[in-house]
Coordinates of C-alpha atoms in Angstrom, one line a residue:
M1 CA -118.1 -82.7 -201.8
A2 CA -120.6 -82.7 -199.7
T3 CA -121.4 -85.8 -197.4
S4 CA -125.2 -86.6 -197.8
T5 CA -127.3 -86.2 -194.5
V6 CA -130.6 -86.9 -193.1
N7 CA -132.7 -85.1 -190.7
P8 CA -134.1 -86.5 -187.7
Q9 CA -137.9 -86.7 -188.4
P10 CA -140.1 -84.3 -186.7
G11 CA -143.3 -84.3 -184.7
P12 CA -146.4 -83.8 -185.9
L13 CA -147.0 -80.6 -185.6
G14 CA -143.3 -79.8 -186.9
A15 CA -143.9 -82.2 -189.9
I16 CA -147.5 -80.5 -190.5
S17 CA -145.6 -77.3 -190.8
H18 CA -141.9 -78.2 -192.9
Y19 CA -144.6 -80.0 -195.8
S20 CA -146.6 -76.9 -196.0
G21 CA -143.2 -74.6 -196.0
F22 CA -141.8 -77.4 -198.1
L23 CA -144.7 -76.8 -200.5
R24 CA -144.6 -73.2 -200.6
R25 CA -141.3 -73.0 -201.3
F26 CA -142.1 -75.2 -203.5
A27 CA -145.0 -73.7 -205.2
R28 CA -143.0 -69.5 -205.9
G29 CA -140.1 -72.0 -207.9
A30 CA -142.8 -73.9 -209.9
L31 CA -145.6 -70.8 -210.7
P32 CA -143.8 -68.6 -212.8
F33 CA -143.5 -71.3 -215.7
W34 CA -146.8 -70.6 -215.8
S35 CA -146.6 -67.2 -216.9
A36 CA -143.8 -68.0 -218.7
S37 CA -143.0 -67.8 -222.4
H38 CA -145.1 -69.9 -224.4
K39 CA -147.4 -69.8 -221.4
W40 CA -150.7 -70.4 -223.3
M41 CA -149.6 -73.3 -224.8
N42 CA -148.8 -74.7 -221.4
R43 CA -152.1 -73.1 -220.0
A44 CA -153.7 -75.1 -223.2
R45 CA -151.4 -78.2 -222.4
L46 CA -152.6 -78.4 -218.2
L47 CA -156.4 -77.5 -219.8
G48 CA -156.7 -80.3 -222.7
L49 CA -154.5 -82.8 -219.0
L50 CA -157.9 -82.3 -217.1
L51 CA -160.4 -82.5 -219.9
V52 CA -159.1 -86.3 -220.6
T53 CA -158.4 -87.0 -217.0
C54 CA -162.2 -86.1 -217.3
A55 CA -163.4 -88.2 -219.8
Q56 CA -161.2 -91.3 -218.0
V57 CA -163.3 -91.0 -215.5
A58 CA -166.3 -91.1 -217.6
V59 CA -165.1 -94.0 -218.8
Q60 CA -164.6 -95.8 -215.4
V61 CA -168.0 -94.6 -215.2
G62 CA -169.7 -95.9 -218.3
L63 CA -167.2 -99.2 -217.3
N64 CA -169.0 -99.7 -214.1
F65 CA -172.4 -99.1 -215.0
W66 CA -171.8 -101.7 -217.7
N67 CA -170.8 -104.5 -215.5
A68 CA -174.2 -104.1 -213.6
R69 CA -175.9 -104.8 -217.0
L70 CA -173.4 -107.3 -217.9
Y71 CA -174.0 -109.5 -215.1
N72 CA -177.9 -108.9 -214.9
A73 CA -177.7 -110.2 -218.8
L74 CA -175.8 -113.6 -216.9
E75 CA -178.4 -114.0 -213.9
E76 CA -180.8 -114.0 -216.5
R77 CA -179.5 -115.8 -219.0
A78 CA -180.4 -113.2 -221.7
F79 CA -178.0 -113.7 -224.6
G80 CA -179.6 -111.3 -226.6
Q81 CA -178.7 -109.0 -223.7
F82 CA -175.0 -110.6 -223.2
I83 CA -174.8 -109.3 -227.1
T84 CA -176.2 -106.1 -226.9
Q85 CA -173.4 -105.4 -224.2
L86 CA -170.5 -107.4 -225.9
Y87 CA -171.4 -104.1 -228.6
V88 CA -171.3 -101.8 -225.7
F89 CA -167.5 -103.1 -224.4
G90 CA -166.1 -102.4 -227.7
G91 CA -166.9 -98.8 -227.8
L92 CA -165.9 -98.5 -224.1
L93 CA -162.5 -100.2 -225.0
L94 CA -162.0 -97.8 -228.5
A95 CA -163.1 -94.7 -225.9
S96 CA -160.4 -95.8 -223.3
M97 CA -157.8 -96.2 -225.9
A98 CA -158.4 -93.3 -227.7
V99 CA -158.5 -91.2 -224.0
F100 CA -154.8 -93.2 -222.5
A101 CA -153.3 -92.6 -225.9
C102 CA -153.7 -88.1 -225.8
Q103 CA -153.4 -88.1 -221.7
I104 CA -150.1 -89.7 -222.7
L105 CA -148.9 -87.4 -225.8
I106 CA -150.4 -84.2 -223.6
K107 CA -148.5 -84.7 -220.6
R108 CA -145.5 -85.8 -222.0
K109 CA -145.6 -82.7 -224.0
L110 CA -146.1 -80.3 -220.4
Q111 CA -143.9 -82.6 -219.0
F112 CA -140.9 -81.9 -221.0
A113 CA -141.8 -77.9 -221.3
W114 CA -141.6 -77.9 -217.7
R115 CA -138.7 -79.7 -217.5
V116 CA -136.1 -77.2 -220.3
W117 CA -138.1 -74.2 -218.6
M118 CA -136.8 -75.3 -215.5
S119 CA -133.1 -75.9 -216.8
K120 CA -133.3 -73.2 -218.6
E121 CA -133.7 -70.8 -215.5
V122 CA -131.3 -72.5 -212.9
L123 CA -128.4 -73.4 -215.7
G124 CA -128.7 -69.2 -216.4
R125 CA -127.9 -68.5 -212.4
W126 CA -125.5 -71.2 -212.2
M127 CA -123.6 -71.1 -215.4
D128 CA -123.8 -66.7 -215.3
R129 CA -121.1 -64.7 -213.6
G130 CA -118.8 -67.1 -212.6
R131 CA -121.3 -69.0 -210.0
H132 CA -120.3 -72.0 -211.4
Y133 CA -117.4 -71.8 -210.0
Q134 CA -118.0 -69.6 -206.6
L135 CA -120.9 -71.8 -205.4
G136 CA -117.7 -74.5 -205.0
F137 CA -116.9 -72.3 -201.8
M138 CA -120.2 -72.0 -201.1
H139 CA -121.5 -73.8 -196.7
E140 CA -124.8 -74.6 -198.4
E141 CA -125.7 -77.8 -199.6
H142 CA -125.0 -77.8 -203.0
S143 CA -123.4 -81.0 -204.4
N144 CA -123.3 -82.6 -207.6
P145 CA -125.3 -78.9 -209.5
D146 CA -124.8 -81.2 -212.7
G147 CA -126.7 -83.8 -211.4
R148 CA -129.1 -81.9 -209.4
I149 CA -130.2 -80.2 -213.3
A150 CA -129.7 -83.4 -215.5
E151 CA -131.7 -86.1 -213.0
D152 CA -133.4 -83.6 -209.8
I153 CA -134.9 -81.7 -212.7
R154 CA -136.6 -84.7 -214.5
V155 CA -137.5 -86.0 -211.3
V156 CA -139.2 -83.2 -209.9
T157 CA -140.5 -81.8 -213.6
E158 CA -142.6 -85.5 -214.4
S159 CA -143.6 -86.6 -211.4
A160 CA -145.2 -83.9 -210.3
I161 CA -147.7 -83.8 -213.2
D162 CA -148.1 -87.2 -212.8
L163 CA -148.6 -87.1 -209.2
L164 CA -151.1 -83.6 -210.3
Q165 CA -153.5 -85.7 -213.0
S166 CA -153.1 -88.8 -211.0
L167 CA -154.2 -86.9 -207.6
I168 CA -156.7 -84.8 -209.5
Y169 CA -157.9 -87.9 -211.7
C170 CA -158.9 -89.7 -207.5
I171 CA -161.0 -86.8 -206.8
L172 CA -162.8 -87.0 -209.7
L173 CA -163.2 -90.5 -209.2
L174 CA -163.9 -90.6 -205.5
G175 CA -166.7 -87.7 -206.4
S176 CA -168.5 -90.3 -209.0
F177 CA -168.0 -93.6 -207.0
V178 CA -168.9 -91.9 -203.8
T179 CA -172.3 -91.1 -205.9
V180 CA -172.9 -94.4 -207.4
L181 CA -171.9 -96.6 -204.2
W182 CA -174.4 -94.8 -202.0
T183 CA -177.7 -95.3 -204.1
L184 CA -176.4 -99.1 -204.5
S185 CA -176.2 -99.1 -200.8
G186 CA -179.7 -98.2 -199.6
I187 CA -180.5 -98.6 -196.0
V188 CA -179.4 -100.9 -193.9
H189 CA -181.6 -101.2 -190.8
I190 CA -179.2 -102.1 -187.1
S191 CA -180.5 -102.9 -184.1
I192 CA -178.8 -101.1 -180.4
G193 CA -180.4 -101.9 -176.8
G194 CA -183.7 -102.7 -178.6
A195 CA -183.6 -99.4 -180.8
R196 CA -183.9 -99.9 -184.8
I197 CA -181.4 -96.7 -186.8
A198 CA -181.6 -96.9 -190.2
I199 CA -178.0 -95.7 -192.0
P200 CA -178.5 -94.6 -195.4
G201 CA -175.1 -95.5 -197.5
H202 CA -173.4 -98.0 -195.0
L203 CA -170.7 -98.9 -198.3
V204 CA -169.5 -95.5 -198.4
W205 CA -168.9 -95.2 -194.8
I206 CA -166.9 -98.5 -194.6
A207 CA -165.1 -97.7 -197.7
L208 CA -163.8 -94.2 -195.9
A209 CA -163.1 -96.2 -192.3
Y210 CA -161.1 -98.9 -194.5
A211 CA -159.6 -96.5 -196.8
T212 CA -158.8 -94.5 -193.4
V213 CA -156.9 -97.1 -192.0
G214 CA -155.3 -98.3 -194.6
T215 CA -153.8 -94.6 -195.9
S216 CA -153.3 -93.9 -191.8
L217 CA -151.0 -97.6 -191.8
A218 CA -149.7 -96.9 -194.6
L219 CA -148.2 -93.3 -193.9
W220 CA -146.8 -94.7 -190.7
V221 CA -145.0 -97.4 -192.5
G222 CA -143.1 -95.9 -195.2
R223 CA -142.9 -92.6 -193.1
P224 CA -138.8 -93.5 -193.0
L225 CA -138.5 -93.7 -197.4
V226 CA -138.8 -90.2 -197.6
G227 CA -135.1 -89.9 -195.5
A228 CA -133.9 -92.9 -197.0
S229 CA -134.7 -91.7 -200.6
N230 CA -133.5 -88.6 -200.2
L231 CA -130.5 -90.1 -199.0
R232 CA -129.6 -92.8 -202.0
Q233 CA -130.0 -89.8 -204.5
G234 CA -127.3 -88.1 -202.3
V235 CA -124.7 -90.7 -202.9
E236 CA -125.6 -91.8 -206.0
A237 CA -124.7 -88.2 -207.1
D238 CA -121.6 -87.9 -205.3
F239 CA -120.8 -91.7 -206.9
R240 CA -121.5 -90.6 -209.8
F241 CA -119.7 -87.1 -209.7
G242 CA -116.0 -89.7 -208.3
L243 CA -115.9 -91.4 -211.8
V244 CA -116.4 -88.3 -213.5
H245 CA -113.6 -86.9 -212.1
A246 CA -112.0 -89.7 -212.1
R247 CA -112.6 -89.6 -216.5
E248 CA -111.3 -86.0 -216.6
N249 CA -108.2 -86.2 -214.7
A250 CA -107.2 -90.4 -216.1
E251 CA -103.6 -89.1 -217.4
A252 CA -103.0 -87.4 -213.6
I253 CA -103.8 -90.4 -211.8
G254 CA -101.9 -92.7 -214.4
L255 CA -98.8 -91.0 -214.3
I256 CA -98.3 -90.8 -210.4
H257 CA -99.5 -94.4 -210.3
G258 CA -103.2 -93.6 -208.2
D259 CA -105.2 -96.0 -209.1
T260 CA -105.0 -98.4 -206.3
D261 CA -106.1 -95.2 -204.4
E262 CA -108.3 -93.7 -206.8
R263 CA -110.2 -97.5 -206.9
G264 CA -110.3 -96.9 -203.2
R265 CA -111.7 -93.8 -203.4
L266 CA -114.9 -94.9 -205.5
L267 CA -114.9 -98.3 -203.9
D268 CA -115.6 -95.8 -200.6
L269 CA -118.3 -94.1 -202.9
L270 CA -119.7 -96.9 -203.7
H271 CA -120.4 -98.2 -199.7
G272 CA -121.9 -95.2 -199.2
V273 CA -124.6 -95.8 -203.0
R274 CA -125.1 -99.2 -200.9
V275 CA -125.7 -98.0 -197.6
G276 CA -127.8 -95.8 -199.1
W277 CA -129.0 -98.4 -201.0
T278 CA -129.5 -100.7 -197.7
R279 CA -132.1 -98.0 -196.5
Q280 CA -133.7 -97.3 -198.6
T281 CA -134.7 -101.6 -199.8
A282 CA -135.8 -101.3 -196.2
G283 CA -138.3 -98.4 -196.7
L284 CA -139.9 -100.0 -199.6
T285 CA -139.4 -103.6 -198.3
R286 CA -141.7 -102.1 -195.3
I287 CA -144.5 -100.2 -197.5
T288 CA -144.1 -103.1 -200.2
L289 CA -145.4 -105.6 -197.5
F290 CA -148.6 -103.5 -196.6
T291 CA -149.5 -102.5 -199.5
S292 CA -149.4 -105.8 -201.1
A293 CA -151.5 -106.8 -198.1
Y294 CA -154.1 -104.1 -199.1
S295 CA -154.1 -104.3 -202.6
V296 CA -155.1 -108.2 -201.6
L297 CA -157.7 -107.9 -199.0
A298 CA -159.2 -104.7 -201.6
S299 CA -160.4 -107.6 -204.1
P300 CA -162.6 -109.3 -202.6
F301 CA -163.8 -107.6 -198.9
P302 CA -166.3 -105.4 -201.2
I303 CA -167.8 -108.6 -202.4
L304 CA -167.7 -110.0 -198.4
V305 CA -169.6 -106.5 -197.3
A306 CA -172.1 -106.6 -199.9
A307 CA -172.8 -110.3 -200.9
P308 CA -174.8 -110.7 -197.6
R309 CA -177.9 -108.2 -198.8
Y310 CA -177.4 -110.5 -202.4
I311 CA -178.3 -114.0 -200.8
M312 CA -181.2 -112.5 -199.0
N313 CA -182.5 -111.0 -202.4
I314 CA -182.4 -108.0 -201.7
I315 CA -179.9 -106.7 -204.4
T316 CA -179.5 -108.5 -208.4
L317 CA -175.8 -110.4 -208.8
G318 CA -175.5 -107.1 -210.8
T319 CA -175.6 -104.9 -208.1
L320 CA -173.8 -107.1 -206.5
M321 CA -171.3 -106.4 -208.9
Q322 CA -171.3 -103.3 -209.5
A323 CA -171.3 -102.2 -205.5
A324 CA -168.3 -103.8 -205.4
Q325 CA -166.3 -102.2 -207.8
A326 CA -167.9 -99.1 -207.1
F327 CA -166.8 -99.9 -203.4
Q328 CA -163.2 -100.2 -204.5
Q329 CA -163.3 -97.3 -207.0
V330 CA -163.8 -94.9 -204.2
T331 CA -160.5 -96.8 -201.8
A332 CA -158.6 -97.1 -204.4
S333 CA -159.2 -93.2 -204.7
L334 CA -159.1 -92.5 -201.3
S335 CA -155.7 -95.1 -201.5
W336 CA -153.5 -92.8 -203.5
P337 CA -151.4 -91.1 -200.5
V338 CA -150.5 -94.9 -200.2
D339 CA -150.2 -96.0 -204.0
N340 CA -147.6 -92.5 -204.4
L341 CA -145.6 -92.8 -201.3
A342 CA -142.8 -94.2 -203.1
T343 CA -143.2 -92.0 -205.9
I344 CA -144.0 -88.5 -203.5
A345 CA -141.1 -89.3 -201.2
Q346 CA -138.4 -89.7 -204.7
W347 CA -140.0 -86.6 -205.6
R348 CA -139.4 -84.5 -203.0
A349 CA -136.2 -85.1 -202.4
S350 CA -135.3 -83.6 -205.7
V351 CA -137.2 -81.3 -204.6
E352 CA -135.7 -80.7 -202.0
R353 CA -131.7 -81.1 -204.2
V354 CA -133.3 -78.3 -206.5
L355 CA -134.3 -75.9 -203.4
A356 CA -131.0 -76.0 -202.3
L357 CA -129.2 -75.5 -205.4
Q358 CA -131.8 -72.4 -205.7
D359 CA -130.3 -71.6 -203.1
A360 CA -126.9 -72.0 -202.5
L361 CA -127.4 -69.7 -206.0
A362 CA -129.4 -67.0 -204.3
S363 CA -126.9 -66.6 -201.8
L364 CA -124.5 -65.8 -204.3
D365 CA -126.3 -62.9 -205.3
R366 CA -127.1 -61.3 -202.7
M367 CA -123.5 -61.2 -201.7
A368 CA -122.6 -60.0 -205.2
A369 CA -124.8 -57.1 -204.2
R370 CA -124.1 -56.3 -200.2
K371 CA -122.1 -53.5 -200.3
G372 CA -119.5 -53.0 -198.1
P373 CA -117.4 -55.4 -195.6
G374 CA -117.2 -58.8 -196.6
R375 CA -117.2 -57.9 -200.7
I376 CA -114.9 -57.0 -203.1
D377 CA -116.5 -54.2 -205.0
L378 CA -115.8 -54.4 -208.7
Q379 CA -116.2 -51.3 -210.7
E380 CA -116.6 -50.8 -214.6
I381 CA -115.0 -47.3 -215.2
G382 CA -112.3 -45.6 -216.3
T383 CA -108.8 -46.5 -218.3
A384 CA -107.0 -47.6 -215.8
L385 CA -107.2 -50.7 -214.0
R386 CA -106.7 -50.0 -210.0
F387 CA -106.9 -51.5 -206.8
D388 CA -107.6 -49.5 -204.0
H389 CA -107.2 -50.7 -200.2
L390 CA -108.6 -53.9 -202.0
R391 CA -107.9 -57.3 -199.3
I392 CA -108.1 -61.0 -201.1
D393 CA -109.8 -63.4 -198.3
R394 CA -111.3 -66.7 -198.4
P395 CA -114.8 -67.8 -198.2
D396 CA -113.8 -68.2 -194.4
G397 CA -112.9 -64.6 -193.6
T398 CA -109.0 -65.8 -193.7
V399 CA -107.0 -62.8 -195.4
I400 CA -104.7 -64.2 -197.9
M401 CA -103.6 -61.1 -199.4
P402 CA -103.0 -57.4 -197.2
P403 CA -104.8 -54.4 -198.5
L404 CA -103.2 -53.4 -202.0
T405 CA -103.2 -49.9 -204.1
E406 CA -101.9 -50.1 -207.1
A407 CA -102.9 -49.0 -210.5
I408 CA -101.8 -50.6 -214.3
E409 CA -102.0 -48.4 -216.9
T410 CA -103.1 -49.2 -220.7
G411 CA -100.7 -50.1 -222.5
E412 CA -98.0 -51.5 -219.7
H413 CA -96.4 -54.8 -219.4
V414 CA -96.3 -55.6 -215.7
L415 CA -95.3 -58.9 -214.0
I416 CA -96.7 -59.8 -211.0
Q417 CA -95.2 -61.6 -208.5
G418 CA -95.9 -63.7 -205.1
I419 CA -97.1 -66.4 -203.8
P420 CA -98.4 -68.7 -207.0
E421 CA -102.5 -68.8 -204.7
V422 CA -102.7 -65.3 -204.0
C423 CA -101.7 -64.7 -207.6
R424 CA -104.2 -66.5 -209.4
K425 CA -106.6 -65.2 -207.2
L426 CA -105.7 -61.6 -208.0
L427 CA -106.8 -62.7 -211.9
Q428 CA -109.7 -64.0 -210.4
V429 CA -110.9 -60.8 -208.6
I430 CA -110.2 -58.9 -211.7
A431 CA -112.0 -61.7 -213.2
G432 CA -115.3 -60.9 -211.4
L433 CA -114.8 -64.6 -210.4
W434 CA -113.4 -63.6 -206.6
P435 CA -115.6 -61.6 -204.7
W436 CA -114.7 -62.8 -201.0
G437 CA -112.1 -59.8 -199.6
E438 CA -112.7 -56.1 -199.5
G439 CA -111.7 -52.7 -201.5
T440 CA -112.4 -51.3 -204.2
V441 CA -111.0 -52.6 -208.3
L442 CA -111.6 -50.0 -210.8
V443 CA -111.4 -52.2 -214.6
P444 CA -111.7 -49.6 -218.0
A445 CA -114.8 -49.7 -219.0
D446 CA -115.6 -52.3 -221.9
L447 CA -112.6 -54.0 -221.2
K448 CA -111.8 -56.1 -224.0
C449 CA -109.8 -58.5 -222.4
F450 CA -109.0 -62.4 -222.5
F451 CA -107.2 -64.8 -220.0
A452 CA -105.0 -67.3 -220.8
T453 CA -103.9 -70.2 -218.6
D454 CA -102.1 -73.2 -217.9
R455 CA -105.3 -75.2 -219.0
P456 CA -107.5 -74.0 -220.7
Y457 CA -111.1 -75.1 -221.4
L458 CA -112.1 -76.7 -224.7
P459 CA -115.4 -78.0 -224.9
I460 CA -116.4 -81.3 -226.9
G461 CA -116.4 -80.3 -230.8
A462 CA -115.6 -79.4 -234.2
L463 CA -111.5 -77.9 -233.6
A464 CA -112.6 -74.8 -235.6
G465 CA -115.3 -74.2 -233.3
V466 CA -112.7 -75.0 -229.7
V467 CA -111.1 -72.5 -231.8
C468 CA -113.5 -69.8 -232.1
Y469 CA -114.4 -70.5 -228.5
P470 CA -116.2 -69.0 -226.8
A471 CA -117.6 -67.0 -229.8
S472 CA -119.7 -69.2 -232.4
L473 CA -118.2 -71.0 -234.8
G474 CA -120.1 -68.4 -238.0
V475 CA -119.1 -65.4 -235.8
C476 CA -114.9 -66.8 -236.9
E477 CA -114.2 -66.5 -240.6
P478 CA -112.6 -69.8 -242.1
D479 CA -109.3 -67.8 -243.5
A480 CA -108.8 -66.4 -239.7
I481 CA -109.2 -69.4 -238.3
V482 CA -106.4 -71.5 -240.3
A483 CA -103.8 -68.4 -240.3
A484 CA -104.6 -67.9 -236.0
L485 CA -103.6 -71.6 -235.8
Q486 CA -100.4 -70.9 -237.9
R487 CA -98.9 -67.8 -236.4
A488 CA -99.7 -70.4 -232.7
G489 CA -97.7 -73.3 -234.7
L490 CA -100.2 -75.4 -234.4
G491 CA -100.5 -75.9 -238.2
E492 CA -100.3 -79.9 -238.5
L493 CA -103.3 -79.4 -236.5
L494 CA -105.0 -78.0 -239.8
P495 CA -106.7 -80.9 -241.7
R496 CA -108.2 -81.7 -238.4
L497 CA -110.5 -78.6 -238.6
H498 CA -113.6 -80.4 -238.9
E499 CA -112.5 -83.4 -236.9
T500 CA -114.6 -83.3 -233.6
D501 CA -113.4 -84.5 -230.3
D502 CA -113.2 -84.4 -226.9
W503 CA -109.5 -82.5 -227.3
A504 CA -108.6 -81.5 -223.7
Q505 CA -107.5 -85.5 -224.2
A506 CA -106.4 -85.9 -227.8
L507 CA -104.3 -82.6 -228.0
S508 CA -101.3 -82.0 -225.2
L509 CA -101.0 -79.5 -222.4
A510 CA -97.9 -77.5 -224.2
E511 CA -100.6 -78.0 -228.0
Q512 CA -103.4 -76.9 -225.5
Q513 CA -101.5 -73.8 -224.2
R514 CA -100.9 -72.9 -227.8
L515 CA -104.2 -73.2 -229.0
S516 CA -105.2 -70.4 -226.4
F517 CA -103.0 -68.2 -228.3
A518 CA -104.9 -68.8 -231.3
R519 CA -107.6 -67.7 -229.7
M520 CA -106.3 -64.8 -228.6
L521 CA -104.6 -64.4 -232.2
L522 CA -109.1 -64.7 -233.5
H523 CA -110.4 -62.4 -230.3
R524 CA -107.9 -59.4 -230.8
P525 CA -107.8 -58.5 -226.8
D526 CA -106.6 -54.7 -225.4
W527 CA -106.0 -56.6 -222.1
I528 CA -103.8 -59.9 -221.8
F529 CA -103.9 -61.6 -219.4
L530 CA -101.7 -64.3 -218.2
A531 CA -101.3 -67.4 -215.3
D532 CA -98.5 -69.7 -216.5
A533 CA -99.8 -69.9 -219.7
T534 CA -96.5 -71.2 -221.4
A535 CA -95.9 -73.3 -218.3
S536 CA -96.2 -76.8 -220.7
L537 CA -93.3 -75.2 -223.3
D538 CA -90.3 -75.4 -223.5
E539 CA -87.4 -72.2 -224.4
D540 CA -87.8 -72.3 -227.8
G541 CA -92.0 -72.4 -228.1
Q542 CA -91.9 -70.1 -225.3
S543 CA -89.8 -67.4 -227.9
E544 CA -92.0 -68.0 -230.2
I545 CA -95.2 -66.8 -227.9
A546 CA -93.2 -64.0 -226.6
N547 CA -92.4 -62.9 -229.5
L548 CA -96.5 -63.7 -231.5
L549 CA -97.0 -61.0 -228.6
H550 CA -94.8 -58.3 -229.1
D551 CA -95.7 -58.3 -233.4
E552 CA -99.1 -59.1 -233.1
F553 CA -99.8 -56.5 -230.1
P554 CA -97.8 -54.3 -229.3
A555 CA -100.1 -51.8 -228.0
A556 CA -102.3 -54.5 -225.4
T557 CA -101.8 -54.4 -221.9
M558 CA -100.3 -57.5 -220.5
V559 CA -100.8 -58.7 -217.1
A560 CA -99.3 -61.9 -216.4
I561 CA -97.7 -64.1 -213.4
D562 CA -94.8 -66.9 -213.5
T563 CA -92.9 -66.7 -217.2
H564 CA -90.4 -68.7 -216.4
G565 CA -88.4 -65.6 -217.2
V566 CA -88.2 -66.4 -220.7
F567 CA -89.3 -62.7 -221.6
G568 CA -86.6 -60.9 -220.9
G569 CA -87.3 -57.0 -221.4
F570 CA -90.4 -58.0 -221.9
F571 CA -92.3 -56.5 -218.4
Q572 CA -92.0 -52.9 -218.2
R573 CA -92.6 -52.8 -214.7
T574 CA -92.6 -56.2 -211.7
L575 CA -95.8 -56.0 -209.5
H576 CA -94.7 -58.2 -206.0
V577 CA -97.8 -59.3 -204.1
A578 CA -97.3 -59.9 -200.3
A579 CA -99.2 -62.3 -198.1
P580 CA -100.0 -63.0 -194.6
P581 CA -97.1 -64.4 -192.8
A582 CA -99.5 -67.5 -192.5
L583 CA -99.1 -68.1 -196.3
S584 CA -95.2 -67.1 -197.0

């Protein structure tokens, strides 16, 4: 489990270059969504979101002009005009409600469609050709891929649409209200050194200066928040992973009375969460102190700026209030970075985590495609299993099995003996899970094989589906499932076939191993690989499994490691796997 770190902040030019590079990487991963399946539907949703955003701006402009007419009616004490404006406001209110309802509906449909697409893309690469297993041996930053897929992709897609929609809204708002504010500003004359200078649109320039200063200060104040958000999301994921790991190994922890040590380890992870929380709290406090003062000042400031012209009877009360509201809209649109700084920080941290996972998967893909040194060449050809100068390494290059040249012919029963780690790695090489090393492995074409281990995987679901796994339940005939369970010595489970449970917890390890052989009976493999597959069975149980294999798979090729000596006479020969002196 990797530890989250925060990189030091780069200089201004480096920060710009880094951020532009980050946006390019995000765009490369995001753009394919708009040309994927259902592209026209998603493009229509995006267009609909843009149109609704334009309607939102139109409502705001309408409210601005209504604001001027209302205050002019109040100033003139014109009751008829006041009543008219109430009706106008009712129409604007209904329009605003309709627009916002459409916006949330379209936006959420688009967000979820994008999340589903990105989750499928990453899941497809992660849960493919053993990448989920191999990823644990990569040096790239990719800890807790489950959290990155479940949570970070959600944040990436939802926040990206939210930020894009709000940015477009602010740009349209700025364009609309700058025009209004420029018109309302008129021309102001100032004297400098005896010269009289005319300044058109002075409120626009003041609004631009006000927003620029505020945004610059906010970006400076909130800069540490990005790193703090990244740190917190990393340590939160580590803590969740630790809790899940403890739950999945609850029995083993309880049997060795490891509760105290495990509790201490989880508390250490919780301390990391506290550190991340504290760092983020400090960043949020700084930005909140600034934004709260900025928002309080934003309300009276435009009135104070425009009030002298009203006092001098140059503009009406309605014009004053309209100008003040237009000023607020301009500064609000220019303050988009300030208002969204925390969201941007969280979004960017999630994007970085998803990109890091994708980079790690891409490294595995490149390694799998590479020929030559550092990679085992696995080919499907012929009818025998052949190892040609096969050497197995650890990911760091340490040799754990010296070169092996050997062949296992169809129908043979071969027992592999040696150091358990090396024997298991050899089976992982055959399965395509372990690419580190050199040499060539030839496996039979269209190999119909079955790997039975000491801890078979049991998904949560109906027991009938668990027995049929990895095929879907509809593939297996109900009568075949019943017969397989009875033949594997699990007849007592028949009443629970349609029961849903966490079977890895509900069944004993011996029952789980028997269930693995029930699966084997359903799938009828030609090649069977056993890795301590009967380790939890007593001698009678192991003898039952030996008879099952002898009777049900007389022509199958069998390769096994560590059979505890109960398969006497079953294996025709023994393959001794050597190991380097350091492992011997």
